[in-house]
PDB file of N, CA, C and O in Angstrom:
ATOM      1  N   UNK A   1       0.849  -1.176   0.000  1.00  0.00           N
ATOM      2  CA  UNK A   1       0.000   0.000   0.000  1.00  0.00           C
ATOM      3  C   UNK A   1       0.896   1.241   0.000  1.00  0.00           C
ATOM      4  O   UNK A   1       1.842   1.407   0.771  1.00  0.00           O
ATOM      5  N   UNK A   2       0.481   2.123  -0.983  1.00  0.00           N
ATOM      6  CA  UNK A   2       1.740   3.419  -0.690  1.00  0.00           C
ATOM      7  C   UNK A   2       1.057   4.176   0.294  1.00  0.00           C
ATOM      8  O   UNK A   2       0.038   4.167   0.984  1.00  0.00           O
ATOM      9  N   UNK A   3       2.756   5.275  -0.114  1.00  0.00           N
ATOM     10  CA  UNK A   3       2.189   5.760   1.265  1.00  0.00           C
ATOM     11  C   UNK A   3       1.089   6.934   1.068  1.00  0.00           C
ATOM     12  O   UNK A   3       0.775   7.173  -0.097  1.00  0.00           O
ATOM     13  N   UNK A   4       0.518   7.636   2.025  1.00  0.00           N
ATOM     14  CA  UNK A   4      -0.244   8.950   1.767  1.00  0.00           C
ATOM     15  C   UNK A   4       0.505  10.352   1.621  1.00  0.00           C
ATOM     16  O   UNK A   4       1.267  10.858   2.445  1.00  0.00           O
ATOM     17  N   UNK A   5       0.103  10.882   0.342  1.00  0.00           N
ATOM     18  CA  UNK A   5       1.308  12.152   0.365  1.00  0.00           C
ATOM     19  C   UNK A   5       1.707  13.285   1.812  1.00  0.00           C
ATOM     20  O   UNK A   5       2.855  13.719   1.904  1.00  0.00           O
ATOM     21  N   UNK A   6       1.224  13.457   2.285  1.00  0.00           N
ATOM     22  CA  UNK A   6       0.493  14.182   3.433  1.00  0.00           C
ATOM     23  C   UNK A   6       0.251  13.307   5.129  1.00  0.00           C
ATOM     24  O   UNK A   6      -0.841  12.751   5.252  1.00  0.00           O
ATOM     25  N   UNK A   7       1.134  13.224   6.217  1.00  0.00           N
ATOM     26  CA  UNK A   7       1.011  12.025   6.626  1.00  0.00           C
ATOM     27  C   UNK A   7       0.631  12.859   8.083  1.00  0.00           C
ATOM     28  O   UNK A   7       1.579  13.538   8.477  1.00  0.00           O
ATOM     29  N   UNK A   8      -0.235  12.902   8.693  1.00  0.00           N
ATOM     30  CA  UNK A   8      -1.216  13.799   9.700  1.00  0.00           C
ATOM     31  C   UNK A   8      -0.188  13.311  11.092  1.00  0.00           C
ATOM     32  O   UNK A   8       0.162  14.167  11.905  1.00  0.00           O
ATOM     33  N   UNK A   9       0.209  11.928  11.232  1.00  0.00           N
ATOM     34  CA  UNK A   9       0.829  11.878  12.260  1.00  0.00           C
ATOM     35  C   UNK A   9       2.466  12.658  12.489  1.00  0.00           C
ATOM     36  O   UNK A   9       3.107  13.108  13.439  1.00  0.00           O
ATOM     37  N   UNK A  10       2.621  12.525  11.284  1.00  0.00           N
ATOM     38  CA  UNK A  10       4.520  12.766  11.460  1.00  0.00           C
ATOM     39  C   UNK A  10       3.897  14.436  11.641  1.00  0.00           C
ATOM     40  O   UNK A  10       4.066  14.998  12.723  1.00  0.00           O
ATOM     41  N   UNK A  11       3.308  15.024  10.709  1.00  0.00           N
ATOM     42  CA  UNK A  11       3.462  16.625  10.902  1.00  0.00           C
ATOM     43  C   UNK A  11       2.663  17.180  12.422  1.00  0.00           C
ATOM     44  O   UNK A  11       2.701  18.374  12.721  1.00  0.00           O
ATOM     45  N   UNK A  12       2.115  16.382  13.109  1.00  0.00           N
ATOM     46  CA  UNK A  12       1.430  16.596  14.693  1.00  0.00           C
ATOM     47  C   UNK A  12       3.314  16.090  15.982  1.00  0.00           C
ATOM     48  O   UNK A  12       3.673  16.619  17.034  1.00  0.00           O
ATOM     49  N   UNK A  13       3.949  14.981  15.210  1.00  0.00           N
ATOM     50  CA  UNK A  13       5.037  14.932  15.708  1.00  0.00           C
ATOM     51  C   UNK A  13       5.717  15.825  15.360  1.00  0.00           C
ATOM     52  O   UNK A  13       5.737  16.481  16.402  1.00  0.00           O
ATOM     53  N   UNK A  14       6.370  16.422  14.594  1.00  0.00           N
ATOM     54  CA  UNK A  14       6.773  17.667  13.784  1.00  0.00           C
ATOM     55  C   UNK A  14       6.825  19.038  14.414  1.00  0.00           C
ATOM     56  O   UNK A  14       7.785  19.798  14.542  1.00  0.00           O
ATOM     57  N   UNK A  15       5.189  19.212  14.883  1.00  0.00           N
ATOM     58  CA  UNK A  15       4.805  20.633  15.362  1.00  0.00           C
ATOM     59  C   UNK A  15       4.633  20.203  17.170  1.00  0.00           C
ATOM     60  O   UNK A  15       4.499  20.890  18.182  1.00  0.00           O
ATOM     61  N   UNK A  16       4.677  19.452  17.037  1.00  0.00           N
ATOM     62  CA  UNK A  16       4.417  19.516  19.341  1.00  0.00           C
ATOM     63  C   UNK A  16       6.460  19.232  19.744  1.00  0.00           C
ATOM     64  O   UNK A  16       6.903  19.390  20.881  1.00  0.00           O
ATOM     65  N   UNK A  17       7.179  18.898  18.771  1.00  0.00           N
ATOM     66  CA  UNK A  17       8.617  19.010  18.889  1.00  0.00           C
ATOM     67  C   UNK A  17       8.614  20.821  18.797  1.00  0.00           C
ATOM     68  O   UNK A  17       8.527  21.559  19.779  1.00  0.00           O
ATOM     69  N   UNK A  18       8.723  21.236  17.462  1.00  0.00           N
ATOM     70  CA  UNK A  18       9.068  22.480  17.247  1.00  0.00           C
ATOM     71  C   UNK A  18       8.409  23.249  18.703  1.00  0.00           C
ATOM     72  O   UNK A  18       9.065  23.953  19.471  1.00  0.00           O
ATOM     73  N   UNK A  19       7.058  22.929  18.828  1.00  0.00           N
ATOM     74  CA  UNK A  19       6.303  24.136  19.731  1.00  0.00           C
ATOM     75  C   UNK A  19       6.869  23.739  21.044  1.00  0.00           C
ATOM     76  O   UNK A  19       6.711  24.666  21.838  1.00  0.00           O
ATOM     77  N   UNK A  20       7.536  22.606  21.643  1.00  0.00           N
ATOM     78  CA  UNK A  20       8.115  22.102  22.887  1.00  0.00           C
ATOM     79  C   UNK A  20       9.351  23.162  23.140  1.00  0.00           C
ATOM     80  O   UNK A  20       9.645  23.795  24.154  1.00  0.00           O
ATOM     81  N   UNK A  21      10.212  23.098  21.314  1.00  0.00           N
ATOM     82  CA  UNK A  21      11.499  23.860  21.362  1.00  0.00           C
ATOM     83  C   UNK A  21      11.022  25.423  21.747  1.00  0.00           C
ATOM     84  O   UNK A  21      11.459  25.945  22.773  1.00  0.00           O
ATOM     85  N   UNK A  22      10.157  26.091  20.915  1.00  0.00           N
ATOM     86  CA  UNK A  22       9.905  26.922  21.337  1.00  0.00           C
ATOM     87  C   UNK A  22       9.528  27.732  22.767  1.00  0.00           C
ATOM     88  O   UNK A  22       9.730  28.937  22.912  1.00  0.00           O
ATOM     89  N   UNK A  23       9.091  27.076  23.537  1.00  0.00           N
ATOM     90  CA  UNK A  23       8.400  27.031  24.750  1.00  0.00           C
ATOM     91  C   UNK A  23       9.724  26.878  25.581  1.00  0.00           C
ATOM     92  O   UNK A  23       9.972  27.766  26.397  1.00  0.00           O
ATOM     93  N   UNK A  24      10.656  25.753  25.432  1.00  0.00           N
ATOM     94  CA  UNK A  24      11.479  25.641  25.933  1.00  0.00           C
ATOM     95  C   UNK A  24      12.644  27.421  26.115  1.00  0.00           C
ATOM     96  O   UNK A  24      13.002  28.083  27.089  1.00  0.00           O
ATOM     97  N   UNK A  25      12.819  27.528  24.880  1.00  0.00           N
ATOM     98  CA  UNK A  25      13.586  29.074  24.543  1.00  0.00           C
ATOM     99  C   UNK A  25      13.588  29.915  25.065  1.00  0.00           C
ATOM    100  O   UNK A  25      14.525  30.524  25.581  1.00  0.00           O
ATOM    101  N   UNK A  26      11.367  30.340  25.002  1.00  0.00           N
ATOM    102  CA  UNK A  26      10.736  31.551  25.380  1.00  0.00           C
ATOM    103  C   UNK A  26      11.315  30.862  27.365  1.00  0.00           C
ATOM    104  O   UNK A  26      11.929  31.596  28.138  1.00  0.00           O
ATOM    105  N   UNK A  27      11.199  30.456  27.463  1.00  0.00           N
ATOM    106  CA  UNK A  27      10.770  30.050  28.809  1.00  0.00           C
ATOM    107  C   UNK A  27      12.500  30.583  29.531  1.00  0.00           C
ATOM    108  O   UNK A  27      12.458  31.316  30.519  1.00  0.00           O
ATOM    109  N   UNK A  28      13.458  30.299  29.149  1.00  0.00           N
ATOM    110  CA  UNK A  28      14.680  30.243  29.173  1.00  0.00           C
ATOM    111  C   UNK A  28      15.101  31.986  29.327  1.00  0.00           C
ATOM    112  O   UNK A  28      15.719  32.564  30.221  1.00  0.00           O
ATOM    113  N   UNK A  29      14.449  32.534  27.991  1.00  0.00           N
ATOM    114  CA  UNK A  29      14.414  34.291  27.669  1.00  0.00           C
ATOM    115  C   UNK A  29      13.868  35.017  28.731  1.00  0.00           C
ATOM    116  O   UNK A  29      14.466  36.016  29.131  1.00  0.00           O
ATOM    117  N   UNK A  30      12.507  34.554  29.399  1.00  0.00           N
ATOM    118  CA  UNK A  30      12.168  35.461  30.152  1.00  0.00           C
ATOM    119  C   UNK A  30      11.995  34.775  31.681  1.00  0.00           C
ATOM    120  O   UNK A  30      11.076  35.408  32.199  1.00  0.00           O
ATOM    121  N   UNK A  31      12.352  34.022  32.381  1.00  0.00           N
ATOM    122  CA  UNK A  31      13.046  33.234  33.127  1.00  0.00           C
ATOM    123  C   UNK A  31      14.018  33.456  33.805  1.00  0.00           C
ATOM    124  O   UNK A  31      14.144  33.789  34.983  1.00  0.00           O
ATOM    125  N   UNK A  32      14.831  33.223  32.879  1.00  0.00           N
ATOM    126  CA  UNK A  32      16.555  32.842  33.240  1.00  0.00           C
ATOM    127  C   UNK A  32      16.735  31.531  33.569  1.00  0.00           C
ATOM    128  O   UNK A  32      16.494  30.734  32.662  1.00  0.00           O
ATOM    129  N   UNK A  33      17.208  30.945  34.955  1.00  0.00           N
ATOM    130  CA  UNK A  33      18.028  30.064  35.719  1.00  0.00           C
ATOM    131  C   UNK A  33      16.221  29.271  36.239  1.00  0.00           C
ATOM    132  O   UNK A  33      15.824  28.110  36.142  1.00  0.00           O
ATOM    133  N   UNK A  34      15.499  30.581  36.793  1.00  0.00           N
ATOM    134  CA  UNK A  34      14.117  29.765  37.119  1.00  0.00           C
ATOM    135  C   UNK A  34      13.106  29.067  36.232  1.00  0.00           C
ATOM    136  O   UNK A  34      12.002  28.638  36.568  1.00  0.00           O
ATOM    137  N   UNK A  35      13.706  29.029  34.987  1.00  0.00           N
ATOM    138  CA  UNK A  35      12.928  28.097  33.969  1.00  0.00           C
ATOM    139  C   UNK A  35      13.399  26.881  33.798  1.00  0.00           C
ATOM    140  O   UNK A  35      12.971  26.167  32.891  1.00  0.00           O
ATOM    141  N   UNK A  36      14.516  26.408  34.799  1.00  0.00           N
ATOM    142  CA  UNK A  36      14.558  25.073  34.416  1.00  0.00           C
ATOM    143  C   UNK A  36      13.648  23.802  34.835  1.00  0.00           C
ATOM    144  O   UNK A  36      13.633  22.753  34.192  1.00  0.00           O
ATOM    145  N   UNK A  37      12.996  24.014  35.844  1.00  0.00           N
ATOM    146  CA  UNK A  37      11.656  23.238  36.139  1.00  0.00           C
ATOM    147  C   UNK A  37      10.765  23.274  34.821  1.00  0.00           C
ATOM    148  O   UNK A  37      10.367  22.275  34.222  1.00  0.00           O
ATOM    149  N   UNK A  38      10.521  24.593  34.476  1.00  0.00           N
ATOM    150  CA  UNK A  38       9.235  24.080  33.230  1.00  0.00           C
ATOM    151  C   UNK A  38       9.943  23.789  32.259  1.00  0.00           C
ATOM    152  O   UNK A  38       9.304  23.148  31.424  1.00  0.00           O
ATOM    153  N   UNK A  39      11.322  24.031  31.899  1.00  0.00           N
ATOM    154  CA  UNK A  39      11.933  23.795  30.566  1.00  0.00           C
ATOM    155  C   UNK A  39      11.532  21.716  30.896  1.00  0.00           C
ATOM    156  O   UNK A  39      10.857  20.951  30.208  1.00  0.00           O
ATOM    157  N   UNK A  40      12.409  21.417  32.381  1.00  0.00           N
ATOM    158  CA  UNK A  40      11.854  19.797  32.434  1.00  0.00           C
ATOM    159  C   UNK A  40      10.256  19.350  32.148  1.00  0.00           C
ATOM    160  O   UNK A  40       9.802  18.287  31.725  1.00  0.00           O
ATOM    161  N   UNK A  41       9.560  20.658  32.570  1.00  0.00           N
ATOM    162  CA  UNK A  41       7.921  19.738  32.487  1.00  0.00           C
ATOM    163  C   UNK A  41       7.807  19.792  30.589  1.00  0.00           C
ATOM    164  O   UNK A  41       7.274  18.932  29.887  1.00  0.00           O
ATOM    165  N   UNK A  42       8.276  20.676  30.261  1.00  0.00           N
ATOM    166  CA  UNK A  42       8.327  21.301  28.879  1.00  0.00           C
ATOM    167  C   UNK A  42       8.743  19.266  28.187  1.00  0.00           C
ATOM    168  O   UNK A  42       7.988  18.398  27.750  1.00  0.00           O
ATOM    169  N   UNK A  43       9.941  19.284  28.375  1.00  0.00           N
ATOM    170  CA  UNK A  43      10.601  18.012  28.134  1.00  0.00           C
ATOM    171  C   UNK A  43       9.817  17.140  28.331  1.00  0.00           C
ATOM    172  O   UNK A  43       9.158  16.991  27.302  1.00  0.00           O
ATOM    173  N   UNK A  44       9.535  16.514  29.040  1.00  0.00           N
ATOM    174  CA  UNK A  44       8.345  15.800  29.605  1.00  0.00           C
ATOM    175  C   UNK A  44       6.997  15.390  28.756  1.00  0.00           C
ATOM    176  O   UNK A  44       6.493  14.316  28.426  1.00  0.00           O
ATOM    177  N   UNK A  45       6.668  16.750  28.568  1.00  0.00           N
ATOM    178  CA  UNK A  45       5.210  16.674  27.652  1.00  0.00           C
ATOM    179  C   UNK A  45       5.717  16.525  26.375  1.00  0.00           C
ATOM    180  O   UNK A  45       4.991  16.130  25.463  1.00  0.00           O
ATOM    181  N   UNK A  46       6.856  16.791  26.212  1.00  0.00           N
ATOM    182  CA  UNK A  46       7.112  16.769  24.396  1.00  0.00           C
ATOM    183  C   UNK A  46       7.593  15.290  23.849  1.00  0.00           C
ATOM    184  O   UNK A  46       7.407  14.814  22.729  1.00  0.00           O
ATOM    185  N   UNK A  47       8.474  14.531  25.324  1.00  0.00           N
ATOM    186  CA  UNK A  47       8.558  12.936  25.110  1.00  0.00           C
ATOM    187  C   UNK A  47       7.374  12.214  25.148  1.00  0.00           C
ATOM    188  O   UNK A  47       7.240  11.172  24.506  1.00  0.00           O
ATOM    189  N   UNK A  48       6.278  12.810  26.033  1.00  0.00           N
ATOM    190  CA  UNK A  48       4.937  11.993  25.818  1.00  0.00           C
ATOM    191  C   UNK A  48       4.057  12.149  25.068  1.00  0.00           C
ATOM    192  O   UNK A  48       3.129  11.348  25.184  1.00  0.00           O
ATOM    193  N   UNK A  49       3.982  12.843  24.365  1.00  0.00           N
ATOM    194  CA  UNK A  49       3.355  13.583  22.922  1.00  0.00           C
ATOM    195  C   UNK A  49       4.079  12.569  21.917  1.00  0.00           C
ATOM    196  O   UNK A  49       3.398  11.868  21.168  1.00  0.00           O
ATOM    197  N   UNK A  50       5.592  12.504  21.919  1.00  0.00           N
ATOM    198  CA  UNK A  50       6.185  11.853  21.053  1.00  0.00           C
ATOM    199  C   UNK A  50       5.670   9.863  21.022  1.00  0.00           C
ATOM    200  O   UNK A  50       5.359   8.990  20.212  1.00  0.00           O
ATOM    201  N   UNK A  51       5.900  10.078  22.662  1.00  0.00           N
ATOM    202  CA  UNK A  51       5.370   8.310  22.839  1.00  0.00           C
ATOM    203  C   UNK A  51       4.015   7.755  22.232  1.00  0.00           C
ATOM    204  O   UNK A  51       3.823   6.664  21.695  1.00  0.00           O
ATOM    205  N   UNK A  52       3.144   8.773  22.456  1.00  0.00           N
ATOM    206  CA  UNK A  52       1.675   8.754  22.083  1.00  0.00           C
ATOM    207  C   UNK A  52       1.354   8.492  20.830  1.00  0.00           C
ATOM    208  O   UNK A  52       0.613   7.598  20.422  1.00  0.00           O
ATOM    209  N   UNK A  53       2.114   9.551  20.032  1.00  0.00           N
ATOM    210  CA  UNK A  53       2.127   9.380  18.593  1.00  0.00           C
ATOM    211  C   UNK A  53       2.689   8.223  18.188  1.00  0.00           C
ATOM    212  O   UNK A  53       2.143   7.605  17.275  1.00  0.00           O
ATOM    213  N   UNK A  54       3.705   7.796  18.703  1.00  0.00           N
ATOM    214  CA  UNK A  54       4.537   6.401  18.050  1.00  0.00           C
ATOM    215  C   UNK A  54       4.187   5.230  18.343  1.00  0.00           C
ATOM    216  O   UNK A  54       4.632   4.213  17.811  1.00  0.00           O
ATOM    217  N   UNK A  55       3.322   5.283  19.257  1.00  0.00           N
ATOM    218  CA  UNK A  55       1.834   4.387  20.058  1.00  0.00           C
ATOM    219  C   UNK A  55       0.191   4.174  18.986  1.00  0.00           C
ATOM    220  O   UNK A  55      -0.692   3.317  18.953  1.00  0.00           O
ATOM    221  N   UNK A  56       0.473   5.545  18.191  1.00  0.00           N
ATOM    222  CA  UNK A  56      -0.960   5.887  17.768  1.00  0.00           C
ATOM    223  C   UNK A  56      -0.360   4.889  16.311  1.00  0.00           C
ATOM    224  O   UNK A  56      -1.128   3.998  15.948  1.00  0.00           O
ATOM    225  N   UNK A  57       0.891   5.049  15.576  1.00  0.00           N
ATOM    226  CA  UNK A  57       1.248   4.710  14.716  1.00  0.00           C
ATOM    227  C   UNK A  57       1.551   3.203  14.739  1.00  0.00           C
ATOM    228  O   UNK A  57       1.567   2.531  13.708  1.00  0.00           O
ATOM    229  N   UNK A  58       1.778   2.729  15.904  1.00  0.00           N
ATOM    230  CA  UNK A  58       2.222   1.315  15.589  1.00  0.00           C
ATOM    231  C   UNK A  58       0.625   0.812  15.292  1.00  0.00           C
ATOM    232  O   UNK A  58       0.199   0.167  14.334  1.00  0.00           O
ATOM    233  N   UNK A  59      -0.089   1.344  16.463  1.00  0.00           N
ATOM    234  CA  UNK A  59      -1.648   0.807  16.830  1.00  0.00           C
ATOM    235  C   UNK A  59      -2.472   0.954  15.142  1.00  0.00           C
ATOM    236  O   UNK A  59      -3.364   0.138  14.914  1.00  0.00           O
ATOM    237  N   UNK A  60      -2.104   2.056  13.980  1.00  0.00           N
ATOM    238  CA  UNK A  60      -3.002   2.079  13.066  1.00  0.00           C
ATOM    239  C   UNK A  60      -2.353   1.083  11.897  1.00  0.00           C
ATOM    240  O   UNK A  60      -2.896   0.800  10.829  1.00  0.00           O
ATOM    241  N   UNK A  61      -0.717   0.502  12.490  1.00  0.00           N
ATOM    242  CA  UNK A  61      -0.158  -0.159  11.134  1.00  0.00           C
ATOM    243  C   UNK A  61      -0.156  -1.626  11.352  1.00  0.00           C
ATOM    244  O   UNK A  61       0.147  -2.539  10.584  1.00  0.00           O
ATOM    245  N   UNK A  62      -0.658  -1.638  12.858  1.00  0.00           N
ATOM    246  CA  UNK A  62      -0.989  -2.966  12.839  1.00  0.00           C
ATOM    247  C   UNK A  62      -2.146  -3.680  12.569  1.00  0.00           C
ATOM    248  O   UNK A  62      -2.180  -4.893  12.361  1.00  0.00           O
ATOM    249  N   UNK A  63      -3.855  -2.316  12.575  1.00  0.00           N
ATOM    250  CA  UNK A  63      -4.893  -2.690  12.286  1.00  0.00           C
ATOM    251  C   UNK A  63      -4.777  -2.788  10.619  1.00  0.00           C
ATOM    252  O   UNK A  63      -5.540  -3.600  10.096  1.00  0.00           O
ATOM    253  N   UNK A  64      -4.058  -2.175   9.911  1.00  0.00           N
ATOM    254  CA  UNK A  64      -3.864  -2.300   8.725  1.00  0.00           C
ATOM    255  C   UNK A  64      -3.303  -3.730   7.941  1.00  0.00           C
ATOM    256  O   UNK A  64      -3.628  -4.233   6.865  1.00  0.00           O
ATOM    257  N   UNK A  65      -2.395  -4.109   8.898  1.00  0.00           N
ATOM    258  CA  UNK A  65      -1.843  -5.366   8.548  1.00  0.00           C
ATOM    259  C   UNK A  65      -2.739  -6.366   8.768  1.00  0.00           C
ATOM    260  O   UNK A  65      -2.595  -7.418   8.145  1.00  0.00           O
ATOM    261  N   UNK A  66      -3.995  -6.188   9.843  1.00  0.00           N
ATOM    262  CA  UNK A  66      -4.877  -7.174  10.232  1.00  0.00           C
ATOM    263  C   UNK A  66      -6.205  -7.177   8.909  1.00  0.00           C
ATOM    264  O   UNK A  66      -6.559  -8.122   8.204  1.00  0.00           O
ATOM    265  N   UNK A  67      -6.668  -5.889   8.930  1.00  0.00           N
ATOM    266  CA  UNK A  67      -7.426  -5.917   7.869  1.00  0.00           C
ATOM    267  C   UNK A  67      -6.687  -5.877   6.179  1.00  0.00           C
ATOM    268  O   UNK A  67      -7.274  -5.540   5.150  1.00  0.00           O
ATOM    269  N   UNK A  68      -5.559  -6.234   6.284  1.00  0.00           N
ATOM    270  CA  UNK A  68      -5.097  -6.851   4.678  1.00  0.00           C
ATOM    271  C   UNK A  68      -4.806  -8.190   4.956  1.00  0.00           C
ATOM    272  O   UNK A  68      -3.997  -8.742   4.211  1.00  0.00           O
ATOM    273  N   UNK A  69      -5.332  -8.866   5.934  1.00  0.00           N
ATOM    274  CA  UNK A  69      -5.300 -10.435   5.956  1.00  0.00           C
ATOM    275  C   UNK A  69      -6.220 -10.947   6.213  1.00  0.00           C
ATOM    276  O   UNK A  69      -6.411 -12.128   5.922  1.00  0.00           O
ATOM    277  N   UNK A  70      -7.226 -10.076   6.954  1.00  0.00           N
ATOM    278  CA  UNK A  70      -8.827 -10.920   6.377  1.00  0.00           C
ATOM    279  C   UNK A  70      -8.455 -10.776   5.385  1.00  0.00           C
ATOM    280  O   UNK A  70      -7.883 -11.738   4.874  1.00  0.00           O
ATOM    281  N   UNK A  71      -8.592  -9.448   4.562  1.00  0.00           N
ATOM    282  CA  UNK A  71      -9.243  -9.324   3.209  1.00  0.00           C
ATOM    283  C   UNK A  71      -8.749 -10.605   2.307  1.00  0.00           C
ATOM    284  O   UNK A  71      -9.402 -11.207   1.455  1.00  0.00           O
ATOM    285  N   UNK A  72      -7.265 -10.868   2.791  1.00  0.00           N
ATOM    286  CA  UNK A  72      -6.582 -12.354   1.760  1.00  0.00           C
ATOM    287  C   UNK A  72      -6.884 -13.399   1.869  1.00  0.00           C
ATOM    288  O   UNK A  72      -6.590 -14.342   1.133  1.00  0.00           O
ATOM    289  N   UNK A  73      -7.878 -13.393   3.336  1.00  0.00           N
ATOM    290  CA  UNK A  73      -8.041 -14.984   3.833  1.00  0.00           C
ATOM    291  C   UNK A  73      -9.417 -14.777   3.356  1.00  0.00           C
ATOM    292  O   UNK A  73     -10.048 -15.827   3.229  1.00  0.00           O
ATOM    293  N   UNK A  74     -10.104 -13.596   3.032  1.00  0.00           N
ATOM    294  CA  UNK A  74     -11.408 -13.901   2.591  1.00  0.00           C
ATOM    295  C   UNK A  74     -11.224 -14.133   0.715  1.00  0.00           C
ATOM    296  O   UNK A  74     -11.941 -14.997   0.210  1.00  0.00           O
ATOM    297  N   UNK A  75     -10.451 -13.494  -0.026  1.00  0.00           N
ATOM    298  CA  UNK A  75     -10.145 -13.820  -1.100  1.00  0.00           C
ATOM    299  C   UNK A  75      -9.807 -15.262  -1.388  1.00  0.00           C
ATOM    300  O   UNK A  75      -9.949 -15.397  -2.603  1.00  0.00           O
ATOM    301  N   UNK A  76      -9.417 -16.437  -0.831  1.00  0.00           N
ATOM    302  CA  UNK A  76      -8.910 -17.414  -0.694  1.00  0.00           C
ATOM    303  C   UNK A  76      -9.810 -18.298  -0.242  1.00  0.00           C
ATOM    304  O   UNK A  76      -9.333 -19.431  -0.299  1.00  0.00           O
ATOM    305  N   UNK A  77     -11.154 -18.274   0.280  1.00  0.00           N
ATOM    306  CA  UNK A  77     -12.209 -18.971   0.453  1.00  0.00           C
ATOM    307  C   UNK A  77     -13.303 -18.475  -0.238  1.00  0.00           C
ATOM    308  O   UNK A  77     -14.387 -18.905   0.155  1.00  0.00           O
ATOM    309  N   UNK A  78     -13.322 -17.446  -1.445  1.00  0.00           N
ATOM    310  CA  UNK A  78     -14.286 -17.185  -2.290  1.00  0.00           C
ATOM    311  C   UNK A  78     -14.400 -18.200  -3.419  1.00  0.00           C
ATOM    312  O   UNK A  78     -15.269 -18.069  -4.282  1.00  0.00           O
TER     313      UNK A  78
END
């Protein structure tokens, strides 16, 4: 199956990285030394955002692999 030009998960991984970095920066700029607690919660949410997604992706490529093997095991008893 190819792939889809346009792939909704990688660019949601993509933008909660970038907006983590960002957050991280701003936080750093107007802060200083006392942003390193949220820069960690910052970290935090951006590895579990990441886990989630790579969770969401295994979970849709494995229903995919399941429903292209009915479909073969139903082709094969027609």
């Amino acid at each position: 199956m190819p792939q889809p030009a346009f792939d909704v998960l990688r660019a949601l991984a993509i933008g909660s990285q970038a907006l983590g970095l960002i957050v991280i920066i701003t936080l750093e700029t107007l802060l200083g030394d006392a942003a390193r607690p949220w820069q960690g919660v910052t970290l935090g949410l951006m590895l579990a955002a990441a886990l989630m997604l790579a969770l969401v992706r295994v979970y849709r490529r494995n229903r995919q692999r399941k429903q292209r093997a009915e479909r073969l095991g139903d082709s094969d008893h027609a």
